[in-house]
């Protein structure tokens, strides 16, 4: 095939590489046939948070690249990291902090794409309370999900704002917001993509406190796989990442159509709630580096998060950020679109 590069195209490609990251050299392909029947473990049940995967599945984008993909729901007892690490699932979704802590423990997983360039976690308070900033958590009751990315963000927020955790009362969180609605807790950590709207629809007047407004930027919903699978099946990984990116671009460009598609895929979901999730999810997808290139692994942001986890003693040694990322496939996708 002949390639005619005009000066304009070369400049455009250079700009794209600068924005979305130049690809590393591809891994050597395996002599054995690559796996084409794969599974993706979501972090929760199918909703707009996972629109890219659902669109790619329903519209046949995975099938077009020769993949047979099963989307498996997540939940409290269905955590993506161990399921992928043990080979029960091929791909999964988790926070960047979990990628780092798992790798430090010898679990060799790699990040393929970063969907949420800012964390979806926010801290919900009642509007009639005097809690307007993290410093106001003192002498109040906060719901907490221990050992979770929520606790990581909470610790980072307290550290960034000089708040002593010992001066806060904490109670274990659960996946409902009833303790907050019943005012057994003054502060409740939630995902901005859905639970604030649920609270409002149940009559609560609320205010949200975001850690990113205090200099804490943690990334969520990172697509990952095992390093071994990525090494042995590079073309399968490439096909999955590219088809998923296509699904996300569709979801971002056509949210109303995507809401209808997901409502049909999961009839248990409420249409108005899905519309709220769509708007909030797209904000996170297009935050920072995601504005130009959704899914881009921003090395600086990953390094910043690794440094923060070290300061919080969540990591005991410096993280190998370069080793944790496999950014080739996202970079290739955007180059091919040029």
Short mmCIF file of C-alpha atoms in Angstrom, two decimals:
data_model
loop_
_atom_site.label_atom_id
_atom_site.label_comp_id
_atom_site.label_asym_id
_atom_site.label_seq_id
_atom_site.Cartn_x
_atom_site.Cartn_y
_atom_site.Cartn_z
CA UNK A 1 0.00 0.00 0.00
CA UNK A 2 1.29 3.43 -0.88
CA UNK A 3 1.26 6.22 1.71
CA UNK A 4 1.30 9.84 0.54
CA UNK A 5 2.15 12.13 3.45
CA UNK A 6 1.50 15.81 2.92
CA UNK A 7 3.14 18.33 5.23
CA UNK A 8 -0.23 18.95 6.85
CA UNK A 9 -0.77 15.28 7.58
CA UNK A 10 2.70 14.93 9.06
CA UNK A 11 2.10 17.92 11.33
CA UNK A 12 -1.28 16.54 12.34
CA UNK A 13 0.20 13.14 13.15
CA UNK A 14 3.00 14.74 15.16
CA UNK A 15 0.45 16.71 17.15
CA UNK A 16 -1.58 13.58 17.82
CA UNK A 17 1.46 11.64 19.00
CA UNK A 18 2.39 14.52 21.29
CA UNK A 19 -1.14 14.64 22.68
CA UNK A 20 -1.83 10.94 23.00
CA UNK A 21 1.64 9.49 23.54
CA UNK A 22 4.04 7.90 21.10
CA UNK A 23 3.65 4.12 21.04
CA UNK A 24 6.30 1.83 22.41
CA UNK A 25 7.67 -0.98 20.28
CA UNK A 26 5.13 -3.79 19.95
CA UNK A 27 5.73 -6.96 21.91
CA UNK A 28 6.93 -10.00 20.04
CA UNK A 29 3.99 -12.09 18.85
CA UNK A 30 3.50 -15.61 20.11
CA UNK A 31 3.83 -18.55 17.76
CA UNK A 32 0.68 -20.08 19.23
CA UNK A 33 -2.74 -18.95 17.97
CA UNK A 34 -4.07 -16.05 19.99
CA UNK A 35 -7.13 -16.29 22.22
CA UNK A 36 -10.20 -14.75 20.57
CA UNK A 37 -12.88 -15.69 23.10
CA UNK A 38 -12.44 -13.28 26.00
CA UNK A 39 -14.32 -11.85 28.96
CA UNK A 40 -14.45 -8.40 30.50
CA UNK A 41 -15.20 -8.05 34.23
CA UNK A 42 -16.99 -4.79 34.98
CA UNK A 43 -16.76 -3.14 38.40
CA UNK A 44 -20.53 -3.19 38.86
CA UNK A 45 -23.67 -4.11 36.97
CA UNK A 46 -24.06 -2.81 33.38
CA UNK A 47 -24.72 0.95 33.40
CA UNK A 48 -23.44 4.06 31.61
CA UNK A 49 -20.17 3.86 33.51
CA UNK A 50 -19.36 0.95 31.17
CA UNK A 51 -20.99 2.35 28.04
CA UNK A 52 -17.95 1.85 25.81
CA UNK A 53 -17.95 -1.90 26.39
CA UNK A 54 -21.72 -2.23 26.06
CA UNK A 55 -21.85 -0.23 22.82
CA UNK A 56 -18.98 -2.25 21.35
CA UNK A 57 -20.77 -5.48 22.29
CA UNK A 58 -24.27 -4.55 21.12
CA UNK A 59 -23.23 -2.79 17.91
CA UNK A 60 -20.92 -5.62 16.91
CA UNK A 61 -17.62 -3.75 17.12
CA UNK A 62 -16.01 -6.67 18.92
CA UNK A 63 -17.39 -9.15 16.40
CA UNK A 64 -16.05 -7.04 13.53
CA UNK A 65 -12.50 -7.54 14.81
CA UNK A 66 -12.99 -11.26 15.36
CA UNK A 67 -13.60 -11.27 19.10
CA UNK A 68 -16.23 -13.18 21.06
CA UNK A 69 -16.61 -11.00 24.16
CA UNK A 70 -18.60 -11.76 27.31
CA UNK A 71 -19.32 -8.83 29.63
CA UNK A 72 -19.48 -10.03 33.23
CA UNK A 73 -20.98 -7.85 35.98
CA UNK A 74 -18.99 -6.95 39.07
CA UNK A 75 -20.05 -6.59 42.68
CA UNK A 76 -18.84 -6.86 46.28
CA UNK A 77 -17.90 -10.52 45.75
CA UNK A 78 -16.92 -10.17 42.10
CA UNK A 79 -13.83 -7.97 42.19
CA UNK A 80 -12.10 -7.60 38.79
CA UNK A 81 -8.44 -7.64 39.90
CA UNK A 82 -8.29 -11.13 41.44
CA UNK A 83 -10.57 -12.54 38.74
CA UNK A 84 -8.25 -11.31 36.00
CA UNK A 85 -5.08 -12.19 37.91
CA UNK A 86 -6.24 -15.79 38.31
CA UNK A 87 -7.34 -16.08 34.68
CA UNK A 88 -11.07 -16.33 35.35
CA UNK A 89 -11.54 -13.15 33.29
CA UNK A 90 -9.40 -11.74 30.51
CA UNK A 91 -9.87 -8.03 31.06
CA UNK A 92 -11.12 -5.95 33.96
CA UNK A 93 -11.74 -2.44 35.23
CA UNK A 94 -10.25 -0.96 38.40
CA UNK A 95 -8.60 2.14 39.84
CA UNK A 96 -5.01 3.12 39.10
CA UNK A 97 -4.22 2.74 42.80
CA UNK A 98 -5.21 -0.93 42.63
CA UNK A 99 -2.91 -1.46 39.66
CA UNK A 100 0.01 -0.07 41.66
CA UNK A 101 -0.70 -1.93 44.91
CA UNK A 102 -1.27 -5.21 43.08
CA UNK A 103 1.98 -4.92 41.15
CA UNK A 104 3.86 -4.20 44.38
CA UNK A 105 2.44 -7.46 45.73
CA UNK A 106 3.80 -9.34 42.73
CA UNK A 107 0.54 -9.51 40.75
CA UNK A 108 1.69 -8.65 37.24
CA UNK A 109 -1.16 -6.67 35.71
CA UNK A 110 -0.86 -3.84 33.19
CA UNK A 111 -3.04 -0.83 32.37
CA UNK A 112 -4.25 -0.58 28.79
CA UNK A 113 -6.44 2.54 28.93
CA UNK A 114 -7.49 5.11 31.53
CA UNK A 115 -11.16 5.98 31.08
CA UNK A 116 -11.80 8.24 34.07
CA UNK A 117 -9.05 10.85 34.07
CA UNK A 118 -10.44 12.10 37.38
CA UNK A 119 -11.86 9.95 40.13
CA UNK A 120 -15.64 9.45 40.20
CA UNK A 121 -15.54 9.42 44.01
CA UNK A 122 -17.06 12.43 45.77
CA UNK A 123 -18.11 13.15 49.34
CA UNK A 124 -21.81 13.91 49.75
CA UNK A 125 -23.15 16.11 52.56
CA UNK A 126 -26.54 17.58 53.37
CA UNK A 127 -27.02 21.14 52.13
CA UNK A 128 -28.26 22.28 55.54
CA UNK A 129 -25.07 21.10 57.26
CA UNK A 130 -22.07 23.31 58.05
CA UNK A 131 -19.75 20.98 56.11
CA UNK A 132 -18.38 22.84 53.12
CA UNK A 133 -14.77 21.64 52.93
CA UNK A 134 -12.69 18.69 54.17
CA UNK A 135 -11.62 20.59 57.27
CA UNK A 136 -15.26 20.53 58.34
CA UNK A 137 -15.24 16.72 58.54
CA UNK A 138 -13.73 17.12 62.01
CA UNK A 139 -16.19 16.18 64.79
CA UNK A 140 -18.59 14.67 62.24
CA UNK A 141 -19.39 11.12 61.14
CA UNK A 142 -18.08 9.88 57.80
CA UNK A 143 -19.05 6.65 56.05
CA UNK A 144 -15.98 4.72 54.94
CA UNK A 145 -15.27 1.81 52.62
CA UNK A 146 -12.14 0.36 54.19
CA UNK A 147 -9.48 -1.15 51.94
CA UNK A 148 -11.14 0.38 48.90
CA UNK A 149 -10.15 3.13 46.47
CA UNK A 150 -12.60 5.30 48.41
CA UNK A 151 -10.38 5.08 51.48
CA UNK A 152 -7.32 5.89 49.36
CA UNK A 153 -8.96 9.05 48.09
CA UNK A 154 -10.19 9.94 51.57
CA UNK A 155 -6.69 9.62 53.03
CA UNK A 156 -5.23 11.67 50.19
CA UNK A 157 -7.84 14.38 50.72
CA UNK A 158 -7.18 14.56 54.46
CA UNK A 159 -3.43 14.73 53.86
CA UNK A 160 -3.81 17.47 51.24
CA UNK A 161 -5.93 19.60 53.57
CA UNK A 162 -4.11 18.93 56.84
CA UNK A 163 -7.00 17.14 58.56
CA UNK A 164 -6.31 14.75 61.45
CA UNK A 165 -8.20 11.51 60.84
CA UNK A 166 -8.33 10.85 64.58
CA UNK A 167 -10.69 13.79 64.98
CA UNK A 168 -13.29 12.23 62.67
CA UNK A 169 -15.80 9.53 63.58
CA UNK A 170 -16.05 6.82 60.91
CA UNK A 171 -18.62 4.12 60.33
CA UNK A 172 -18.38 1.28 57.80
CA UNK A 173 -20.03 2.12 54.51
CA UNK A 174 -22.34 -0.03 52.45
CA UNK A 175 -23.62 0.24 48.92
CA UNK A 176 -26.87 1.98 49.83
CA UNK A 177 -27.17 5.62 50.86
CA UNK A 178 -29.74 4.90 53.59
CA UNK A 179 -27.37 5.75 56.49
CA UNK A 180 -26.82 9.15 54.90
CA UNK A 181 -30.51 9.74 54.19
CA UNK A 182 -31.35 8.80 57.79
CA UNK A 183 -28.56 11.16 58.98
CA UNK A 184 -26.63 8.45 60.76
CA UNK A 185 -23.67 9.80 58.79
CA UNK A 186 -22.89 13.42 57.96
CA UNK A 187 -20.58 12.64 55.04
CA UNK A 188 -21.07 9.77 52.61
CA UNK A 189 -18.61 8.80 49.85
CA UNK A 190 -20.39 8.12 46.57
CA UNK A 191 -19.77 7.80 42.86
CA UNK A 192 -20.63 11.13 41.24
CA UNK A 193 -21.97 9.28 38.22
CA UNK A 194 -25.08 7.95 39.93
CA UNK A 195 -25.66 8.18 43.69
CA UNK A 196 -26.04 11.97 44.04
CA UNK A 197 -28.97 11.83 41.65
CA UNK A 198 -30.48 8.92 43.59
CA UNK A 199 -30.22 10.98 46.79
CA UNK A 200 -31.91 13.98 45.19
CA UNK A 201 -34.69 11.83 43.78
CA UNK A 202 -35.34 10.58 47.31
CA UNK A 203 -35.79 14.12 48.55
CA UNK A 204 -32.33 14.93 49.89
CA UNK A 205 -30.79 18.34 49.27
CA UNK A 206 -27.08 17.77 48.96
CA UNK A 207 -23.70 19.32 48.35
CA UNK A 208 -20.67 17.52 46.88
CA UNK A 209 -17.02 17.84 47.92
CA UNK A 210 -14.54 16.65 45.27
CA UNK A 211 -10.97 15.72 46.19
CA UNK A 212 -9.73 17.02 42.84
CA UNK A 213 -10.73 20.54 43.92
CA UNK A 214 -8.03 20.20 46.59
CA UNK A 215 -5.27 18.96 44.31
CA UNK A 216 -5.97 15.23 44.57
CA UNK A 217 -6.35 13.62 41.15
CA UNK A 218 -6.79 9.86 41.17
CA UNK A 219 -7.76 7.93 38.06
CA UNK A 220 -10.59 5.46 37.94
CA UNK A 221 -12.03 2.82 35.64
CA UNK A 222 -8.71 1.71 34.20
CA UNK A 223 -8.89 -1.09 31.63
CA UNK A 224 -6.32 -3.76 32.49
CA UNK A 225 -5.22 -7.31 31.79
CA UNK A 226 -2.45 -9.60 32.96
CA UNK A 227 1.02 -8.86 31.61
CA UNK A 228 1.26 -12.46 30.45
CA UNK A 229 -1.95 -12.26 28.42
CA UNK A 230 -0.85 -8.97 26.86
CA UNK A 231 2.51 -10.48 25.96
CA UNK A 232 1.09 -13.68 24.47
CA UNK A 233 -1.95 -12.15 22.74
CA UNK A 234 -0.97 -8.68 21.48
CA UNK A 235 -3.35 -8.71 18.52
CA UNK A 236 -6.29 -9.75 20.68
CA UNK A 237 -5.50 -6.97 23.15
CA UNK A 238 -5.16 -4.49 20.29
CA UNK A 239 -8.51 -5.53 18.82
CA UNK A 240 -10.26 -5.30 22.19
CA UNK A 241 -8.84 -1.88 23.04
CA UNK A 242 -9.59 -0.45 19.60
CA UNK A 243 -13.17 -1.75 19.53
CA UNK A 244 -13.77 -0.44 23.05
CA UNK A 245 -12.40 2.99 22.11
CA UNK A 246 -14.79 3.01 19.18
CA UNK A 247 -17.60 2.19 21.59
CA UNK A 248 -16.63 5.04 23.91
CA UNK A 249 -16.40 7.52 21.07
CA UNK A 250 -19.91 6.52 20.06
CA UNK A 251 -21.16 6.88 23.64
CA UNK A 252 -19.60 10.34 24.01
CA UNK A 253 -20.88 11.60 20.65
CA UNK A 254 -24.40 10.16 20.99
CA UNK A 255 -25.36 9.98 24.68
CA UNK A 256 -29.14 9.90 24.12
CA UNK A 257 -28.91 6.98 21.71
CA UNK A 258 -26.50 5.23 24.07
CA UNK A 259 -28.86 5.70 27.02
CA UNK A 260 -31.59 3.95 25.03
CA UNK A 261 -29.19 1.17 24.04
CA UNK A 262 -28.10 0.52 27.64
CA UNK A 263 -31.69 0.68 28.90
CA UNK A 264 -32.53 -2.09 26.44
CA UNK A 265 -29.41 -4.05 27.43
CA UNK A 266 -30.23 -3.81 31.14
CA UNK A 267 -34.01 -3.28 31.53
CA UNK A 268 -33.67 -2.88 35.31
CA UNK A 269 -32.18 0.58 34.81
CA UNK A 270 -34.22 3.79 34.98
CA UNK A 271 -34.02 5.96 31.86
CA UNK A 272 -33.77 9.30 33.70
CA UNK A 273 -31.10 7.92 36.01
CA UNK A 274 -29.15 6.69 32.99
CA UNK A 275 -29.35 10.15 31.41
CA UNK A 276 -27.81 11.63 34.57
CA UNK A 277 -25.08 8.97 34.54
CA UNK A 278 -24.33 9.75 30.90
CA UNK A 279 -23.69 13.43 31.56
CA UNK A 280 -21.51 12.77 34.61
CA UNK A 281 -19.58 9.91 33.00
CA UNK A 282 -18.72 11.98 29.94
CA UNK A 283 -17.31 14.72 32.21
CA UNK A 284 -14.87 12.20 33.71
CA UNK A 285 -13.96 10.68 30.34
CA UNK A 286 -13.11 14.07 28.86
CA UNK A 287 -11.35 15.53 31.91
CA UNK A 288 -7.72 16.59 31.45
CA UNK A 289 -5.89 14.45 28.90
CA UNK A 290 -9.16 12.70 28.07
CA UNK A 291 -10.52 15.81 26.38
CA UNK A 292 -8.37 15.19 23.31
CA UNK A 293 -7.89 11.45 23.66
CA UNK A 294 -10.35 9.50 25.84
CA UNK A 295 -8.60 6.47 27.28
CA UNK A 296 -5.13 8.00 27.10
CA UNK A 297 -2.66 6.86 29.77
CA UNK A 298 -1.28 10.20 30.96
CA UNK A 299 2.18 9.23 32.26
CA UNK A 300 2.51 12.41 34.33
CA UNK A 301 -0.84 11.75 36.03
CA UNK A 302 0.11 8.13 36.70
CA UNK A 303 3.46 9.21 38.16
CA UNK A 304 1.75 11.83 40.32
CA UNK A 305 -0.62 9.20 41.68
CA UNK A 306 2.26 6.80 42.36
CA UNK A 307 4.10 9.52 44.26
CA UNK A 308 0.98 10.29 46.30
CA UNK A 309 0.49 6.63 47.20
CA UNK A 310 4.08 6.54 48.37
CA UNK A 311 3.60 9.58 50.59
CA UNK A 312 0.53 7.95 52.11
CA UNK A 313 2.55 4.77 52.75
CA UNK A 314 0.10 2.81 50.62
CA UNK A 315 3.10 1.87 48.48
CA UNK A 316 6.27 0.87 50.31
CA UNK A 317 8.62 1.44 47.37
CA UNK A 318 8.71 3.59 44.21
CA UNK A 319 6.35 2.28 41.55
CA UNK A 320 7.52 1.29 38.08
CA UNK A 321 5.09 3.51 36.20
CA UNK A 322 6.45 2.66 32.75
CA UNK A 323 6.18 -1.04 33.51
CA UNK A 324 2.56 -0.66 34.60
CA UNK A 325 1.40 0.93 31.34
CA UNK A 326 0.75 -0.55 27.91
CA UNK A 327 -0.17 2.62 26.03
CA UNK A 328 0.68 1.38 22.54
CA UNK A 329 -2.86 0.35 21.63
CA UNK A 330 -4.58 3.62 22.50
CA UNK A 331 -1.87 5.58 20.67
CA UNK A 332 -2.22 3.39 17.59
CA UNK A 333 -5.97 3.87 17.54
CA UNK A 334 -5.79 7.65 17.43
CA UNK A 335 -3.00 7.62 14.86
CA UNK A 336 -5.09 5.41 12.58
CA UNK A 337 -7.96 7.90 12.79
CA UNK A 338 -5.81 10.66 11.34
#
